[in-house]
PDB file of N, CA, C and O in Angstrom:
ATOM      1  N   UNK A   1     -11.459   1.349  -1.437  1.00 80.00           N
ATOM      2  CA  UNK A   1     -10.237   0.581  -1.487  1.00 80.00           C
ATOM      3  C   UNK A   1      -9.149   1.229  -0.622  1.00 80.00           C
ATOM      4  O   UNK A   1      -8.579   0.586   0.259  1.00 80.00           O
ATOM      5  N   UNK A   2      -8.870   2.520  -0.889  1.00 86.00           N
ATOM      6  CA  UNK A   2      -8.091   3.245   0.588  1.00 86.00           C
ATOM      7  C   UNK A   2      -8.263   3.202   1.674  1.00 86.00           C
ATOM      8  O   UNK A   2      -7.318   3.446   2.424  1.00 86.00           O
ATOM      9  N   UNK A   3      -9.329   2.927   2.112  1.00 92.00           N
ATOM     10  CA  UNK A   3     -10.017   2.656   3.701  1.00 92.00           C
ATOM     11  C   UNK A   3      -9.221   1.529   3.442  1.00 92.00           C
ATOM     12  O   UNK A   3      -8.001   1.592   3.588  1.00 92.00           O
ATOM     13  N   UNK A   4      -9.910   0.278   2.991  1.00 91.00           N
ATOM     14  CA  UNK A   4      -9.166  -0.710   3.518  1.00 91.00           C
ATOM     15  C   UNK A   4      -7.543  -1.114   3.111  1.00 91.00           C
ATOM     16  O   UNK A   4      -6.847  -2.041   3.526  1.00 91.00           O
ATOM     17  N   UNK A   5      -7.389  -0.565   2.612  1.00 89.00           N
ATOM     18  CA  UNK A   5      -5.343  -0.526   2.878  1.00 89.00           C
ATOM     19  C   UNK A   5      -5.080   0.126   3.820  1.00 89.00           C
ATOM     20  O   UNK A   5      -4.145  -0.280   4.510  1.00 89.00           O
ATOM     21  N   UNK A   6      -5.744   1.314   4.206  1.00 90.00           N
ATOM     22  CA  UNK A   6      -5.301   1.841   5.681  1.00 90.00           C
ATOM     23  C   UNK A   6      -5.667   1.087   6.715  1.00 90.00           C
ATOM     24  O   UNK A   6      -5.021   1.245   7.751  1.00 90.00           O
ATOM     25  N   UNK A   7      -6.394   0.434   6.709  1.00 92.00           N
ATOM     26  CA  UNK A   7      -6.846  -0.873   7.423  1.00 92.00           C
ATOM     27  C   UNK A   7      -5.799  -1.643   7.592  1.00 92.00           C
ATOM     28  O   UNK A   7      -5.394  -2.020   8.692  1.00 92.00           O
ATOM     29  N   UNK A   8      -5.305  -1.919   6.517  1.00 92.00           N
ATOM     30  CA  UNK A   8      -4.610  -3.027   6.837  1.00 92.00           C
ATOM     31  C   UNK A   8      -2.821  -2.484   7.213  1.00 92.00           C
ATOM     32  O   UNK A   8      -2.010  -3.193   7.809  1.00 92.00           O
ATOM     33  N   UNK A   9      -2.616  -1.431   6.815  1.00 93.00           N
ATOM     34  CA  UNK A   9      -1.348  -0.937   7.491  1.00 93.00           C
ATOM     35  C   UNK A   9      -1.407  -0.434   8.718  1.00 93.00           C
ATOM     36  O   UNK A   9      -0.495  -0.222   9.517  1.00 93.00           O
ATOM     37  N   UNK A  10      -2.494  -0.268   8.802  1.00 93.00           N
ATOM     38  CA  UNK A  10      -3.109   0.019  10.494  1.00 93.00           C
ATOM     39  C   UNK A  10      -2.494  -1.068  11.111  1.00 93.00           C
ATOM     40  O   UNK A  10      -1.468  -0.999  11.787  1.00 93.00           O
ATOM     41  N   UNK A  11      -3.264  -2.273  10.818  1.00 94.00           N
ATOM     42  CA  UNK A  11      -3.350  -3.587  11.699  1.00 94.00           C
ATOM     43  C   UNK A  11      -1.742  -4.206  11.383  1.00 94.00           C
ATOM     44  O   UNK A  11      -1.133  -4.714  12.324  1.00 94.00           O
ATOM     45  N   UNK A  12      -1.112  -4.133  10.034  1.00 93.00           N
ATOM     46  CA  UNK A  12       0.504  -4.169  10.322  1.00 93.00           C
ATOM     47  C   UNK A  12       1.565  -3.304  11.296  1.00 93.00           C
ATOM     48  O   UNK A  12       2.667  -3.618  11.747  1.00 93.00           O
ATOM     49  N   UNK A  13       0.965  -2.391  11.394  1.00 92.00           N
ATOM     50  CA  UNK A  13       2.038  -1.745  12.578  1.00 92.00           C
ATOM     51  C   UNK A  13       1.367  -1.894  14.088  1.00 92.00           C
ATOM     52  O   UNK A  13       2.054  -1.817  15.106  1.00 92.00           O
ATOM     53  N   UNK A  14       0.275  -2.066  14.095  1.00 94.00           N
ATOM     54  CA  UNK A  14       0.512  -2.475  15.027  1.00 94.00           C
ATOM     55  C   UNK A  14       0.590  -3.964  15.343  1.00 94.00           C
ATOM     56  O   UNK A  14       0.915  -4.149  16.516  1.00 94.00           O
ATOM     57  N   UNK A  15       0.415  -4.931  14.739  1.00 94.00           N
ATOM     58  CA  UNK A  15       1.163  -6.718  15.258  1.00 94.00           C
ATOM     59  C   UNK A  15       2.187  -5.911  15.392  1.00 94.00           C
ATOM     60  O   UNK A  15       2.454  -5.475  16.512  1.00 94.00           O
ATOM     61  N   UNK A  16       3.026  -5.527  14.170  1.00 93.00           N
ATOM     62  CA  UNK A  16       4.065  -5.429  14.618  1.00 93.00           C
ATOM     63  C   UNK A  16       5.022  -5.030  15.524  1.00 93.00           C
ATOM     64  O   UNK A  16       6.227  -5.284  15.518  1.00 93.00           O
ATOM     65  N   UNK A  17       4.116  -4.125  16.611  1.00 93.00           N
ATOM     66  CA  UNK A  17       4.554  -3.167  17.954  1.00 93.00           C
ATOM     67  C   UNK A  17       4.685  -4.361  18.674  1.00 93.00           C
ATOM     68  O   UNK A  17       5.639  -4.626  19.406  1.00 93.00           O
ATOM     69  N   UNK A  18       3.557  -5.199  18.425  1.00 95.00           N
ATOM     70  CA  UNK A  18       3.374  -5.739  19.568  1.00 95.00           C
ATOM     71  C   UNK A  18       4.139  -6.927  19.551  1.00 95.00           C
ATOM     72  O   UNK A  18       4.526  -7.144  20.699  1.00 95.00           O
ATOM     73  N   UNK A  19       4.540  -7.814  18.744  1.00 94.00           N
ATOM     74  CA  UNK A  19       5.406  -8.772  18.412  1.00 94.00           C
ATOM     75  C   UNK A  19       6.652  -8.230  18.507  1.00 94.00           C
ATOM     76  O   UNK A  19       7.728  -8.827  18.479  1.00 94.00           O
ATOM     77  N   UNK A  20       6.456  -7.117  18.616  1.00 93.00           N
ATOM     78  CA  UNK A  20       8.247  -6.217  19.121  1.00 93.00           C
ATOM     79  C   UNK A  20       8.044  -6.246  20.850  1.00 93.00           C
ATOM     80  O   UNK A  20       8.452  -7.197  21.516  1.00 93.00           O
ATOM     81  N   UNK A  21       7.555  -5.402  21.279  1.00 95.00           N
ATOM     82  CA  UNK A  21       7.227  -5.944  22.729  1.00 95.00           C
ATOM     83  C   UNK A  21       7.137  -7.502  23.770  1.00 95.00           C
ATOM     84  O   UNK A  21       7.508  -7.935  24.861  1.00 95.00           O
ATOM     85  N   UNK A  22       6.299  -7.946  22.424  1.00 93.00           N
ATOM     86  CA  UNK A  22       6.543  -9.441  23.383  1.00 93.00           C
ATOM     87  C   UNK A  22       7.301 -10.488  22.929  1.00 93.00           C
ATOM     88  O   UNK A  22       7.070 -11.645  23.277  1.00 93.00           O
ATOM     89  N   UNK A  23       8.748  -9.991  21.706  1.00 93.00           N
ATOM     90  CA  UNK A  23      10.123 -10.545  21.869  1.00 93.00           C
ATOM     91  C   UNK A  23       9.919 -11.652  20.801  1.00 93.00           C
ATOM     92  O   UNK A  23      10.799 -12.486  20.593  1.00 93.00           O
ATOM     93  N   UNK A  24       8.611 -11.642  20.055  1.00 93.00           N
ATOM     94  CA  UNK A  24       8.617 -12.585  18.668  1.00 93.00           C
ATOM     95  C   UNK A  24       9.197 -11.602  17.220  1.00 93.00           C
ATOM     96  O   UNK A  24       8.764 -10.762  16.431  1.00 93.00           O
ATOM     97  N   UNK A  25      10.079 -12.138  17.429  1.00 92.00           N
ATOM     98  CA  UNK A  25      11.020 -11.160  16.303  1.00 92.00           C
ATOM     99  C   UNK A  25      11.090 -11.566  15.438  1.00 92.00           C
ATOM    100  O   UNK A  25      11.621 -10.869  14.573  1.00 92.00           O
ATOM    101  N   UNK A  26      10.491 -13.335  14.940  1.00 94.00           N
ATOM    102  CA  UNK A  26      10.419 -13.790  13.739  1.00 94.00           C
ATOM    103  C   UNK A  26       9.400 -13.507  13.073  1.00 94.00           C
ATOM    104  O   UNK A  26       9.421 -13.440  11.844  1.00 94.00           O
ATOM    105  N   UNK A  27       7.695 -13.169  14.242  1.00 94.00           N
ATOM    106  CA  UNK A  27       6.576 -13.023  13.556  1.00 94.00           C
ATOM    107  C   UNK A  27       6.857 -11.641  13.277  1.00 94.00           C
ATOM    108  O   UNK A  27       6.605 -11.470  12.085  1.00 94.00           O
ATOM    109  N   UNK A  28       7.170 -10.806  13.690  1.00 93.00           N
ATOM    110  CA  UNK A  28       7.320  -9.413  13.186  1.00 93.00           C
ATOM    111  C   UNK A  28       8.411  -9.372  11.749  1.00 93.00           C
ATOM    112  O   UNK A  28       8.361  -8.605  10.788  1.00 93.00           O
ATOM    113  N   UNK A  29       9.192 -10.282  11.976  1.00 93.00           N
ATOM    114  CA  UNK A  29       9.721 -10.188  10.387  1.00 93.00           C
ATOM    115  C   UNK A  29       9.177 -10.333   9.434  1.00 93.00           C
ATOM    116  O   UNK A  29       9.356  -9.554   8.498  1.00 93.00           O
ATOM    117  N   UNK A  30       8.129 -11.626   9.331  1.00 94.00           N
ATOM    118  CA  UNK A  30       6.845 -12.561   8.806  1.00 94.00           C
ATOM    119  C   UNK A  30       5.945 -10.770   8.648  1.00 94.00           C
ATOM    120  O   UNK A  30       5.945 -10.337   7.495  1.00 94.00           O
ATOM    121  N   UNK A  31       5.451 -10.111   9.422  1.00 94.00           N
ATOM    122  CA  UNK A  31       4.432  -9.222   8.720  1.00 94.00           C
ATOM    123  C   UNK A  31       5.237  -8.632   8.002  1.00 94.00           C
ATOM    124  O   UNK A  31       5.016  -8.683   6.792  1.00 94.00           O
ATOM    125  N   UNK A  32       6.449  -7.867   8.488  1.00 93.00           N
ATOM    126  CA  UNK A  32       7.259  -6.705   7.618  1.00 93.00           C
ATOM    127  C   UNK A  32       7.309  -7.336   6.283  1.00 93.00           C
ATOM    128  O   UNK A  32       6.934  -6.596   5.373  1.00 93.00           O
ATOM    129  N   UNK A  33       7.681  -8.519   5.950  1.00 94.00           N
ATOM    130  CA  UNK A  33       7.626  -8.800   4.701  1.00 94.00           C
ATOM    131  C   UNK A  33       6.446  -9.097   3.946  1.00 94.00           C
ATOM    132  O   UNK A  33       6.569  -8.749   2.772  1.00 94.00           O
ATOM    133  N   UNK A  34       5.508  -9.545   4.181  1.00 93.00           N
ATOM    134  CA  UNK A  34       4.017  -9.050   3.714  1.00 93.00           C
ATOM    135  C   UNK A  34       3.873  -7.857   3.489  1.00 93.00           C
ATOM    136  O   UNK A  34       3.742  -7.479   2.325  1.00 93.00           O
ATOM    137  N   UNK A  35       3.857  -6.719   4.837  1.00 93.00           N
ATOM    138  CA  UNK A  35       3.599  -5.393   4.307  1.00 93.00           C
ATOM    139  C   UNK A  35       4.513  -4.625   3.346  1.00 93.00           C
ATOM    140  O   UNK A  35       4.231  -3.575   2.770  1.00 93.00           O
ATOM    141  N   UNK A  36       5.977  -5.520   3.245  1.00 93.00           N
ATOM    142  CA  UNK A  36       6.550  -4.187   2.273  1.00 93.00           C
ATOM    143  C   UNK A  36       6.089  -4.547   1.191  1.00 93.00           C
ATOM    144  O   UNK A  36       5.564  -3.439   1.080  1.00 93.00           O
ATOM    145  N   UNK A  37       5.707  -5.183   0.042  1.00 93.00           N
ATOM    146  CA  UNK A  37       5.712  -5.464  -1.123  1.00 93.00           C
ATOM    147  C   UNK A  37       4.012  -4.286  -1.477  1.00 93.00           C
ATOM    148  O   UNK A  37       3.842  -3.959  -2.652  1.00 93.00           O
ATOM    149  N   UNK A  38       3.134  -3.874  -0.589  1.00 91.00           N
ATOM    150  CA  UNK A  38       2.434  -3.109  -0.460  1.00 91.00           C
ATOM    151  C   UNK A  38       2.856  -1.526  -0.483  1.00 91.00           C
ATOM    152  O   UNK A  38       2.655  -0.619  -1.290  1.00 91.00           O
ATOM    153  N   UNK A  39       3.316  -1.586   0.369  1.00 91.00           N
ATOM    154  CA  UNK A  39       3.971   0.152   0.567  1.00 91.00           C
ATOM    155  C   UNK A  39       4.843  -0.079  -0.699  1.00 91.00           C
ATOM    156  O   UNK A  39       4.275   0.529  -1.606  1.00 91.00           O
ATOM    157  N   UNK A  40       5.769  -0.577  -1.090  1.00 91.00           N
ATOM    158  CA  UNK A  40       6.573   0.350  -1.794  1.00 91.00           C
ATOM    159  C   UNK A  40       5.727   0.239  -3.200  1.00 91.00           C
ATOM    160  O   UNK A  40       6.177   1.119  -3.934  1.00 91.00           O
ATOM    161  N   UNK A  41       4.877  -0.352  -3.748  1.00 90.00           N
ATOM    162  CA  UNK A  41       4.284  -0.128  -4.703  1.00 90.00           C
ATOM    163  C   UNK A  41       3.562   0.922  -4.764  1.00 90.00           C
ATOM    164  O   UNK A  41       3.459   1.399  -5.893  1.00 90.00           O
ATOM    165  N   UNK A  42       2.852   1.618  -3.666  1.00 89.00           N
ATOM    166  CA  UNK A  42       2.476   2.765  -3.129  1.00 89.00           C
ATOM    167  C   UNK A  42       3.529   3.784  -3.255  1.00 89.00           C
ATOM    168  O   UNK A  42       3.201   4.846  -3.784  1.00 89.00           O
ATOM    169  N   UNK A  43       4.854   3.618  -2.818  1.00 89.00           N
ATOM    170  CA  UNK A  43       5.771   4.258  -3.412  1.00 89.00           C
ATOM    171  C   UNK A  43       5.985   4.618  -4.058  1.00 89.00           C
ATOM    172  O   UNK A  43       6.215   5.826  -4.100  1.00 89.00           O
ATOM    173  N   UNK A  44       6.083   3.680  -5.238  1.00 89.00           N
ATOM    174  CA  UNK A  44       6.585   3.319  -6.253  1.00 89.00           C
ATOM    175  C   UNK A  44       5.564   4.405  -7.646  1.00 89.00           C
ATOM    176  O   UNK A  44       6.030   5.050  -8.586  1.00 89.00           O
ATOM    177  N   UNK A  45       3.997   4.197  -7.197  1.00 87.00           N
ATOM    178  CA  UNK A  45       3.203   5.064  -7.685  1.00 87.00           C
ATOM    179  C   UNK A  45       3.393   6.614  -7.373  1.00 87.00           C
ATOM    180  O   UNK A  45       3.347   7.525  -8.200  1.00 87.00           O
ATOM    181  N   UNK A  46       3.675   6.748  -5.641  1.00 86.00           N
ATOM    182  CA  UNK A  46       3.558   8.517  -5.599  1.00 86.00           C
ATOM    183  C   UNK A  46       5.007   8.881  -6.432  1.00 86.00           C
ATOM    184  O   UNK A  46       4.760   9.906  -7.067  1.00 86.00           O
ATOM    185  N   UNK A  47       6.141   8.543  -6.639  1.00 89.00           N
ATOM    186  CA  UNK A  47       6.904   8.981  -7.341  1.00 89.00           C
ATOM    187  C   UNK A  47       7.234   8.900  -8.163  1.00 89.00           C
ATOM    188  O   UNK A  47       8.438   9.032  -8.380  1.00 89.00           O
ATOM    189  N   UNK A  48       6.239   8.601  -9.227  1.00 85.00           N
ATOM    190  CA  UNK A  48       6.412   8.272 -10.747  1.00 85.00           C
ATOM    191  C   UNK A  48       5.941   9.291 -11.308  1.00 85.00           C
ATOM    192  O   UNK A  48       4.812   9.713 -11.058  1.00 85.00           O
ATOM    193  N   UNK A  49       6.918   9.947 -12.332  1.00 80.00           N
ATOM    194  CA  UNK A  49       6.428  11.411 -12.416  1.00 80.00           C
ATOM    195  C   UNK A  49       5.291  11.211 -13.744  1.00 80.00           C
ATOM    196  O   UNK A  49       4.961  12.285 -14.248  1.00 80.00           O
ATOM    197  N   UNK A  50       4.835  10.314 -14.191  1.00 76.00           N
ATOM    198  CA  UNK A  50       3.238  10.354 -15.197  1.00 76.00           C
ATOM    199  C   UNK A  50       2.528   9.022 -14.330  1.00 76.00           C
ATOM    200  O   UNK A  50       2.975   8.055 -13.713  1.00 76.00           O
ATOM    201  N   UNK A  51       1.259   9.521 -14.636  1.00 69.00           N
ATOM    202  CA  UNK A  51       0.526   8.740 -13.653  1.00 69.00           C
ATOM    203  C   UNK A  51       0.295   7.458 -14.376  1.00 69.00           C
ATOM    204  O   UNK A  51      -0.078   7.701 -15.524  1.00 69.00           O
ATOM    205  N   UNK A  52       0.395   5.940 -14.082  1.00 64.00           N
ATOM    206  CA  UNK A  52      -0.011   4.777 -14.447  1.00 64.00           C
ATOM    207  C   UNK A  52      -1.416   4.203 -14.644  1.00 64.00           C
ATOM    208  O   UNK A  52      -1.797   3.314 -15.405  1.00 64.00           O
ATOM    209  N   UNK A  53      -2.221   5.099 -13.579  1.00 68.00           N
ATOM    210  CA  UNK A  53      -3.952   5.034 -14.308  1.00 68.00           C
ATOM    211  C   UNK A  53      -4.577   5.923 -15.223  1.00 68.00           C
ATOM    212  O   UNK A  53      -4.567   7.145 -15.070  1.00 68.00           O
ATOM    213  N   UNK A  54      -5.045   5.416 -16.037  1.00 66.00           N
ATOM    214  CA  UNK A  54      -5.731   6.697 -17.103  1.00 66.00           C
ATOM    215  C   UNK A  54      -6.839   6.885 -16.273  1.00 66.00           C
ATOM    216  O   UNK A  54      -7.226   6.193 -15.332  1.00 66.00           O
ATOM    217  N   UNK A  55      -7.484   8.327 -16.937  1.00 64.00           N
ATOM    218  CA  UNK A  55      -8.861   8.654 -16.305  1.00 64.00           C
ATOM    219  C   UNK A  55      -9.888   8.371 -17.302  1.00 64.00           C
ATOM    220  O   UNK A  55      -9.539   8.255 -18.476  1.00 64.00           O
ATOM    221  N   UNK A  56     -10.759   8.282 -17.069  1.00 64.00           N
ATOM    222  CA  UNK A  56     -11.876   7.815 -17.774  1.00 64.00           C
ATOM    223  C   UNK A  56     -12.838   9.082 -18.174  1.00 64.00           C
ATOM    224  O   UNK A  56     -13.762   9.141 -18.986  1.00 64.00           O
ATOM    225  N   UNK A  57     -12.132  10.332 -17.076  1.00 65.00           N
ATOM    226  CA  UNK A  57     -13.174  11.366 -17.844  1.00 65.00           C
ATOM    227  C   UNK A  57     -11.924  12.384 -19.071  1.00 65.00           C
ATOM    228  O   UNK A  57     -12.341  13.274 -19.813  1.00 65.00           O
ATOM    229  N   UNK A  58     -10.826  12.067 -19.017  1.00 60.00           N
ATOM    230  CA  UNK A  58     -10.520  12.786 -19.927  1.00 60.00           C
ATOM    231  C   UNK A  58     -10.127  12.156 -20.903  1.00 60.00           C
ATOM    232  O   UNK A  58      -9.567  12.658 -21.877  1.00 60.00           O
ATOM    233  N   UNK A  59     -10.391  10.938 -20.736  1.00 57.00           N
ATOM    234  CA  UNK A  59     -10.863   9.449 -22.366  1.00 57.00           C
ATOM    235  C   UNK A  59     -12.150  10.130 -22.866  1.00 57.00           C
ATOM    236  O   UNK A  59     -12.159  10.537 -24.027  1.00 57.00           O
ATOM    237  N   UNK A  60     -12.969  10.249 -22.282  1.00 58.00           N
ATOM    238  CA  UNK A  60     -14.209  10.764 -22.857  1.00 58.00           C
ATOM    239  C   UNK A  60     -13.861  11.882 -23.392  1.00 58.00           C
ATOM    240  O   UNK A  60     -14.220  11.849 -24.569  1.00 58.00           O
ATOM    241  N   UNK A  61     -13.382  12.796 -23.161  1.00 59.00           N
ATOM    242  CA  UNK A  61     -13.339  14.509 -23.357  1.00 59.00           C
ATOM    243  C   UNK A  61     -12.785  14.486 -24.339  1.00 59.00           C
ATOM    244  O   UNK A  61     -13.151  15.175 -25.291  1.00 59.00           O
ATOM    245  N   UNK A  62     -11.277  13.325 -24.405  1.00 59.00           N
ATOM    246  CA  UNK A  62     -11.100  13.473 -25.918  1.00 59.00           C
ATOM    247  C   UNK A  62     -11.575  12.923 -27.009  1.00 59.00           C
ATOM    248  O   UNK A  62     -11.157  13.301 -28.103  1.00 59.00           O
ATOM    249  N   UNK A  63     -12.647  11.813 -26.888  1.00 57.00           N
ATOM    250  CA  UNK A  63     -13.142  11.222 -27.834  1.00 57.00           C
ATOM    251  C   UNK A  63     -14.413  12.279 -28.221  1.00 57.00           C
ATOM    252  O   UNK A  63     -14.552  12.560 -29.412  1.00 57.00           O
ATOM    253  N   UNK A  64     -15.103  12.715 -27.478  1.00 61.00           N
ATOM    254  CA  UNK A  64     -16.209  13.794 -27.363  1.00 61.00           C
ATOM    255  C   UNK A  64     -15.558  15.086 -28.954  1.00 61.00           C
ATOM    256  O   UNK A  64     -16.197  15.488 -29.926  1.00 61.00           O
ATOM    257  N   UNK A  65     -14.036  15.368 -28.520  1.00 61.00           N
ATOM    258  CA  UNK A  65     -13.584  16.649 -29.398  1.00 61.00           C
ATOM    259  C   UNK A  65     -13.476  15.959 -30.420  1.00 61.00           C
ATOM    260  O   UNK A  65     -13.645  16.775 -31.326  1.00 61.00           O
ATOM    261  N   UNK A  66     -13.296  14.946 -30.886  1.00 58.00           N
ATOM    262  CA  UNK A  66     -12.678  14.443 -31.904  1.00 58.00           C
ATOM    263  C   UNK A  66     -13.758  14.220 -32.707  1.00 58.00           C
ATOM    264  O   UNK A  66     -13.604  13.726 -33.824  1.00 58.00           O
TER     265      UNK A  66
END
């Protein structure tokens, strides 16, 4: 699943170079707003100081002690 989000922020910056270069400034607005709602949730995760996914091996570990 990380491969392909880097994939795809790959392929957003660059339309977007290039729709900067060849003076379509509406389609480059059109991706930026697609891609932000991506990144900042990505954001939004690296700076959340407890993590929002549980793990599944230390679900086990504690059901195991118990």
């Amino acid at each position: 699943m990380q491969f392909i989000k880097g994939i795809f922020y790959v392929a957003c910056g660059c339309l977007m170079t290039i729709f900067y270069r060849e003076g379509m400034e509406i389609a480059m607005s059109w991706t930026f707003m697609i891609w932000l709602p991506f990144i900042a949730h990505d954001l939004a995760e690296a700076i959340t100081p407890r993590p929002t996914k549980k793990s599944t091996r230390s679900a086990k570990t504690n059901a195991q002690s118990k």
